[in-house]
PDB file of C-alpha atoms and ligand atoms in Angstrom:
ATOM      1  CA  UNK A   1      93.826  85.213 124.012  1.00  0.00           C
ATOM      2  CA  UNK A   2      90.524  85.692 126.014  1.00  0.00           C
ATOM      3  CA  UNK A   3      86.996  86.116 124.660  1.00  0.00           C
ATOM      4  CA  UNK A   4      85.229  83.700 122.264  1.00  0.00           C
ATOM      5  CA  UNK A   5      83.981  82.814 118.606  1.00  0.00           C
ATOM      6  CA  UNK A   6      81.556  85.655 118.750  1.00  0.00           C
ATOM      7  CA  UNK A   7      83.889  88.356 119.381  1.00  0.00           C
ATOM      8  CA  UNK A   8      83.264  91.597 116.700  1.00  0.00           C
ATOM      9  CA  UNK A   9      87.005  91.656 115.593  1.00  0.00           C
ATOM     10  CA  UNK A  10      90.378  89.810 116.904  1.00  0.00           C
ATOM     11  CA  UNK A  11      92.752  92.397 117.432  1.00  0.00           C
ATOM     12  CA  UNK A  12      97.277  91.754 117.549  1.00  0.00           C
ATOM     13  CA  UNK A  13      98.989  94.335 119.257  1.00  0.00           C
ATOM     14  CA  UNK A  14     102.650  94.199 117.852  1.00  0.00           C
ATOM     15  CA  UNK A  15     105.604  95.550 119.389  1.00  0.00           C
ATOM     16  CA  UNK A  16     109.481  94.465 118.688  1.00  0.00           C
ATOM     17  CA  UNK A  17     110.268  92.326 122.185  1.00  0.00           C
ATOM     18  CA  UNK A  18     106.759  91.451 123.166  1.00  0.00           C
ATOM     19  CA  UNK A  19     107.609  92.254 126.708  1.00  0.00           C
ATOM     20  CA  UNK A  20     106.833  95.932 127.591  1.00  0.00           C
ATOM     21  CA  UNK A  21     104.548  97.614 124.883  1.00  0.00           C
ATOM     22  CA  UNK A  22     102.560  95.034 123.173  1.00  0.00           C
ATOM     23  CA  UNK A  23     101.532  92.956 126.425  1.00  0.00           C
ATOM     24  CA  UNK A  24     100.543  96.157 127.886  1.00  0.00           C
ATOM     25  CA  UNK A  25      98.270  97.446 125.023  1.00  0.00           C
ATOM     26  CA  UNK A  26      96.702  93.466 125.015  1.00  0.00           C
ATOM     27  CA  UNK A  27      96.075  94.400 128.671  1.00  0.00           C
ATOM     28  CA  UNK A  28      95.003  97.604 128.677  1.00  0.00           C
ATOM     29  CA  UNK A  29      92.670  96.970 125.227  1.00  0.00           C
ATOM     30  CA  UNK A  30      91.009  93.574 126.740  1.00  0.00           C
ATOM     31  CA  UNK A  31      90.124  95.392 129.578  1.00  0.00           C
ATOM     32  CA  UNK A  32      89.018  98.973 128.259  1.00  0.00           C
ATOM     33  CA  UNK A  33      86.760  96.856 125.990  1.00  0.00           C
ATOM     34  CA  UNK A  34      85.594  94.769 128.537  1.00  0.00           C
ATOM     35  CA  UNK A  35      84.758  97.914 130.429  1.00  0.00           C
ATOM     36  CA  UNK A  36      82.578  99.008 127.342  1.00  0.00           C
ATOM     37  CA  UNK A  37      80.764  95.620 127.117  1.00  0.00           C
ATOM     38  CA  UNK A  38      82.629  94.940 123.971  1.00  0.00           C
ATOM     39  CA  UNK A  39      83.679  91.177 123.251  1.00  0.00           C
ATOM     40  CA  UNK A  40      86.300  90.999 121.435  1.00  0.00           C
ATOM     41  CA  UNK A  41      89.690  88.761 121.467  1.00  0.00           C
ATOM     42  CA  UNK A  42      92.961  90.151 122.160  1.00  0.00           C
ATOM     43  CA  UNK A  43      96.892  88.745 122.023  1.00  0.00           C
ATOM     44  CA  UNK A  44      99.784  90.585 121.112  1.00  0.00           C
ATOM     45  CA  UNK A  45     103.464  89.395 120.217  1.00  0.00           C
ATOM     46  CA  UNK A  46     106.785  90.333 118.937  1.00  0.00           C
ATOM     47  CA  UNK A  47     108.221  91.119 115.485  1.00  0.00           C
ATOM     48  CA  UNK A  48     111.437  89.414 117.231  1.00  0.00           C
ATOM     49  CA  UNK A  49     111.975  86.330 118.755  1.00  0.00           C
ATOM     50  CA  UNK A  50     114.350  87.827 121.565  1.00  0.00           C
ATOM     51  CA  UNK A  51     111.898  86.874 124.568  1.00  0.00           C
ATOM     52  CA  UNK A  52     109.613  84.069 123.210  1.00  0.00           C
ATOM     53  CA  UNK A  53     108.337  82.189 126.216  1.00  0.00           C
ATOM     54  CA  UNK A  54     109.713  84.866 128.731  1.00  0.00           C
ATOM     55  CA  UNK A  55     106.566  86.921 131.127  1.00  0.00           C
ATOM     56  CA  UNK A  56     106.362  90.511 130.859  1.00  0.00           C
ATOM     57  CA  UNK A  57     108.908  92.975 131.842  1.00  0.00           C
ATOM     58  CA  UNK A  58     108.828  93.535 135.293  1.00  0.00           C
ATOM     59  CA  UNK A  59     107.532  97.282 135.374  1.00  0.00           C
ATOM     60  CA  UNK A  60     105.174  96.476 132.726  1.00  0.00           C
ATOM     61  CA  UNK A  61     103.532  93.990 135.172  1.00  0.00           C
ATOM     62  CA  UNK A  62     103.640  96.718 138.211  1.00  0.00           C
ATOM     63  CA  UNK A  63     102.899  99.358 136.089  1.00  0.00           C
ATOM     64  CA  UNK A  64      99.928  97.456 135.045  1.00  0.00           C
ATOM     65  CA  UNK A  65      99.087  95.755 138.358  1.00  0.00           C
ATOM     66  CA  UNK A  66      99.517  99.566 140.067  1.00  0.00           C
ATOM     67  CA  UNK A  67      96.201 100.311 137.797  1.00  0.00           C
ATOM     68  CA  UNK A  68      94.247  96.793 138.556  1.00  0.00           C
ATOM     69  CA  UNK A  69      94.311  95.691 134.638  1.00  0.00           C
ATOM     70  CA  UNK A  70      95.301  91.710 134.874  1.00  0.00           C
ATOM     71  CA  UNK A  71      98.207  91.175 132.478  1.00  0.00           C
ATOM     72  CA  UNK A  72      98.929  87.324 131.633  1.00  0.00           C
ATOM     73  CA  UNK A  73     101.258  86.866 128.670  1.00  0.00           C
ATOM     74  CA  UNK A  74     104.004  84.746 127.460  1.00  0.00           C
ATOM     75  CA  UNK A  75     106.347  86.578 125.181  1.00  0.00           C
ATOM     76  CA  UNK A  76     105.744  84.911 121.179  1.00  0.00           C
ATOM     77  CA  UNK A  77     106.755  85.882 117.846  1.00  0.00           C
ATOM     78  CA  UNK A  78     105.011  87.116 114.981  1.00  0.00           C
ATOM     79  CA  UNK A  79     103.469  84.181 112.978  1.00  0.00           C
ATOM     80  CA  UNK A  80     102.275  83.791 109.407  1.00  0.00           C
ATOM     81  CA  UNK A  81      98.746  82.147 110.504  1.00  0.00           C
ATOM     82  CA  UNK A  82      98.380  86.016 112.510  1.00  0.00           C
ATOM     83  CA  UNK A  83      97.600  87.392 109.175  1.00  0.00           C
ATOM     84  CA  UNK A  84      94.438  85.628 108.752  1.00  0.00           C
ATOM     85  CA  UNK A  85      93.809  84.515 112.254  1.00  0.00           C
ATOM     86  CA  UNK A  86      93.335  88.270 113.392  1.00  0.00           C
ATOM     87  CA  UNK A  87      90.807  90.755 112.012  1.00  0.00           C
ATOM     88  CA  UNK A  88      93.801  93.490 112.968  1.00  0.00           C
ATOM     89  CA  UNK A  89      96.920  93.904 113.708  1.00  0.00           C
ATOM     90  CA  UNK A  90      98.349  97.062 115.580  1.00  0.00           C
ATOM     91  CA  UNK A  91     101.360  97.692 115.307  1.00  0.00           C
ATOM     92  CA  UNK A  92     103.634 100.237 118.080  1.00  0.00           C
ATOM     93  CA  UNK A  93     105.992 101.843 115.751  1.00  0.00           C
ATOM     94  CA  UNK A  94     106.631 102.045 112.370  1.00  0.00           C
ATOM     95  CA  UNK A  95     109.710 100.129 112.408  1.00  0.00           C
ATOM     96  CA  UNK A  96     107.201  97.125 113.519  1.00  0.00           C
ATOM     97  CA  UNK A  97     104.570  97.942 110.655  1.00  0.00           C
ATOM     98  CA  UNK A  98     107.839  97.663 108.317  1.00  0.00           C
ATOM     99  CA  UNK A  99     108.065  94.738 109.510  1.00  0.00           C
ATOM    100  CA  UNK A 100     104.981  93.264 109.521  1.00  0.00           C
ATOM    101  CA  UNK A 101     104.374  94.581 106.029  1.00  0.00           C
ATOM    102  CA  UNK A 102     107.141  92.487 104.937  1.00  0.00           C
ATOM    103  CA  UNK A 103     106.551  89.060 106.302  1.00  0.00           C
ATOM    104  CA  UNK A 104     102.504  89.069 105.132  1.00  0.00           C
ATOM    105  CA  UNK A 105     101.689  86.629 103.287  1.00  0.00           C
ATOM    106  CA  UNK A 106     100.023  87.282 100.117  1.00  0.00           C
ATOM    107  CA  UNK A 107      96.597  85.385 102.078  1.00  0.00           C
ATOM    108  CA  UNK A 108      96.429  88.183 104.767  1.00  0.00           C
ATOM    109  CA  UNK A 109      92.851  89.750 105.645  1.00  0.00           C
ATOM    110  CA  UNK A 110      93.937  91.332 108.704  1.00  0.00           C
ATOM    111  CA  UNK A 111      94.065  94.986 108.563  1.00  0.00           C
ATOM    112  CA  UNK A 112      97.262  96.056 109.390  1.00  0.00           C
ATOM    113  CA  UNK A 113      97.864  99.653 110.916  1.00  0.00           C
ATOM    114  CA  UNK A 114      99.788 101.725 113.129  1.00  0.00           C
ATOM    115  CA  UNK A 115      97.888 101.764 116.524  1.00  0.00           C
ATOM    116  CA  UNK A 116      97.994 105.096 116.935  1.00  0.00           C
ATOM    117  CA  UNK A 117      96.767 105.670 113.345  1.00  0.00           C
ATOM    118  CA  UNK A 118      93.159 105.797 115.211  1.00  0.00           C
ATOM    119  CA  UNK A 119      94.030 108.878 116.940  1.00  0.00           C
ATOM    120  CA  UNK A 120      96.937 111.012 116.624  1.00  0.00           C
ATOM    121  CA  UNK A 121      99.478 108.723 113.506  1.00  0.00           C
ATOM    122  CA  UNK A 122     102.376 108.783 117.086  1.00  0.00           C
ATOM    123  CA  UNK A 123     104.280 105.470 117.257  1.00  0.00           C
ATOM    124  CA  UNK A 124     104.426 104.253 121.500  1.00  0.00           C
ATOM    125  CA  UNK A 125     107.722 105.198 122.296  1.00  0.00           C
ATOM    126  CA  UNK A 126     110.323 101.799 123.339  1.00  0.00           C
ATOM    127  CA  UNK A 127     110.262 102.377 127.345  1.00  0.00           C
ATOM    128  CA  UNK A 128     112.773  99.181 127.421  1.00  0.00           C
ATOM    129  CA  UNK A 129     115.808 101.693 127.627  1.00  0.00           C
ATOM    130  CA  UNK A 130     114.197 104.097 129.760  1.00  0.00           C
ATOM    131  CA  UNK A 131     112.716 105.311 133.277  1.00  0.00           C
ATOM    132  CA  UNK A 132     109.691 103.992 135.626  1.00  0.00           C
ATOM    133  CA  UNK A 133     107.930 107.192 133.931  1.00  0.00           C
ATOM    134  CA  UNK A 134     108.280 105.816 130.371  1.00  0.00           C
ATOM    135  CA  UNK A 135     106.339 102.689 131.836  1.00  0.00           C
ATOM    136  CA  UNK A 136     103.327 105.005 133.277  1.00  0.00           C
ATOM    137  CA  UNK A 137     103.187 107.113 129.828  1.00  0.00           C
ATOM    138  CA  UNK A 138     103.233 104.031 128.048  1.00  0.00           C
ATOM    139  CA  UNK A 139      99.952 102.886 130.012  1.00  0.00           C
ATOM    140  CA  UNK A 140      98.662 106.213 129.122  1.00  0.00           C
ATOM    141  CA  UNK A 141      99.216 106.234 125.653  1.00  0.00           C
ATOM    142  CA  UNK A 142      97.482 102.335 125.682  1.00  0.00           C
ATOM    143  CA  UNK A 143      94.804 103.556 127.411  1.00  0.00           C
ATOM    144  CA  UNK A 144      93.720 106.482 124.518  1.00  0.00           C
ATOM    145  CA  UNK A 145      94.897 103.821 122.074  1.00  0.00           C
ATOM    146  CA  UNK A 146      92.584 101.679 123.075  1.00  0.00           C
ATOM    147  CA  UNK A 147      89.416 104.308 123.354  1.00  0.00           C
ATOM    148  CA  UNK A 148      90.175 105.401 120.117  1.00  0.00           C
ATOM    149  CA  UNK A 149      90.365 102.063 118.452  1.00  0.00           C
ATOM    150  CA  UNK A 150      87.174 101.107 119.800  1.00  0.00           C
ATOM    151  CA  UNK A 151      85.780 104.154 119.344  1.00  0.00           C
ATOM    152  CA  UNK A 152      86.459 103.223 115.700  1.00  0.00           C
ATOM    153  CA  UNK A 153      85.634  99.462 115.951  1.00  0.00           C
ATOM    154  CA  UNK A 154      81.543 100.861 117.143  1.00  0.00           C
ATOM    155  CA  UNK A 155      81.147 103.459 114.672  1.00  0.00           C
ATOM    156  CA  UNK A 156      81.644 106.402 116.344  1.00  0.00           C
ATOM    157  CA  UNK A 157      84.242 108.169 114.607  1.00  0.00           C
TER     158      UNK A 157
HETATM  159  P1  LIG B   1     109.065  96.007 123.460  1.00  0.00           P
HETATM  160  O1  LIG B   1     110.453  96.490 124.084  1.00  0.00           O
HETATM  161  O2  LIG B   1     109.274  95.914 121.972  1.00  0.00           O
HETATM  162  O3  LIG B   1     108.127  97.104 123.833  1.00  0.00           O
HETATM  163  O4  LIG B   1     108.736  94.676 124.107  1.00  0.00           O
HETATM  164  C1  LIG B   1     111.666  95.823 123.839  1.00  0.00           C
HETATM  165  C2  LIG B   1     112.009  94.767 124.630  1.00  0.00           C
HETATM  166  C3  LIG B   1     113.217  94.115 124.410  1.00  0.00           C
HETATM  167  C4  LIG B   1     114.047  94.533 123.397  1.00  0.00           C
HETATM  168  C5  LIG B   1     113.691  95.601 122.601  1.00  0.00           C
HETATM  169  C6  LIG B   1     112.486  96.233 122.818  1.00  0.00           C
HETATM  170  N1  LIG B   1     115.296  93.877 123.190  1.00  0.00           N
HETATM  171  O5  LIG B   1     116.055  94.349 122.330  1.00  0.00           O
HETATM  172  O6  LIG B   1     115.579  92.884 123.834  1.00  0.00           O
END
């Protein structure tokens, strides 16, 4: 996770692997924020524990690299101290905010939403199963994801 104690909020991104999606939108949020000269601190994980320890998928790291965001990230899974470690928690899809719902402990404070709730209620789309293009919309979708959270976070919608 980078920034420090003063960041304005502490955002998750969640996905189900925590290889492709979720350490892309950490990426792509840390450094559209940065970009904005907002601090805040960003991490992201898995609801599964399929990859824990493992780097990001290859193409998410090209696709990533191939638009100079930096993208450092060890696959982890979703843990109970997220819920009141994090001010909130994104989820990709809405088989992940199922299943984030359901392991929250009743302590939570994190707000816990779909991502793209903040702009137009669509899940990301799984690109694990799918073409180099799925990667590339998948950076695309981050990046508005990521405008329109923040957009949120300062007030402005
Ligand atoms: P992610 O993609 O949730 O975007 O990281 C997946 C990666 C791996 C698996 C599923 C989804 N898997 O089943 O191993």
């Amino acid at each position: 996770m980078s920034a420090s104690e003063t960041s304005i909020a502490k955002v998750l991104v969640v996905c189900l692997g925590n290889i492709c999606r979720s350490p892309m939108g950490e990426a792509v949020l840390s450094a559209t924020a940065k970009k904005r000269g907002l601090n805040i601190a960003v991490d992201s994980c898995g609801t599964a524990g399929y990859h824990v320890g493992e780097e990001p998928d290859d193409v998410t790291i090209t696709t990533c690299k191939k638009h100079k965001i930096p993208i450092n990230h060890r696959a982890r899974q979703l843990a109970r101290s997220d819920f009141t470690e994090f001010t909130h928690i994104l989820a990709s899809d809405s088989n992940n905010l199922r299943d984030i719902k359901r392991v929250a402990p009743d302590n939570a404070t994190a707000e816990i939403k779909l991502w793209g709730s903040y702009l137009d209620g669509k899940a990301i789309p799984d690109p694990w199963y799918g073409s180099l293009s799925g990667f590339e919309s998948t950076f695309e979708q981050c990046t508005a994801l990521s405008n329109a959270f923040l957009d949120q976070l300062e007030g402005k919608q």
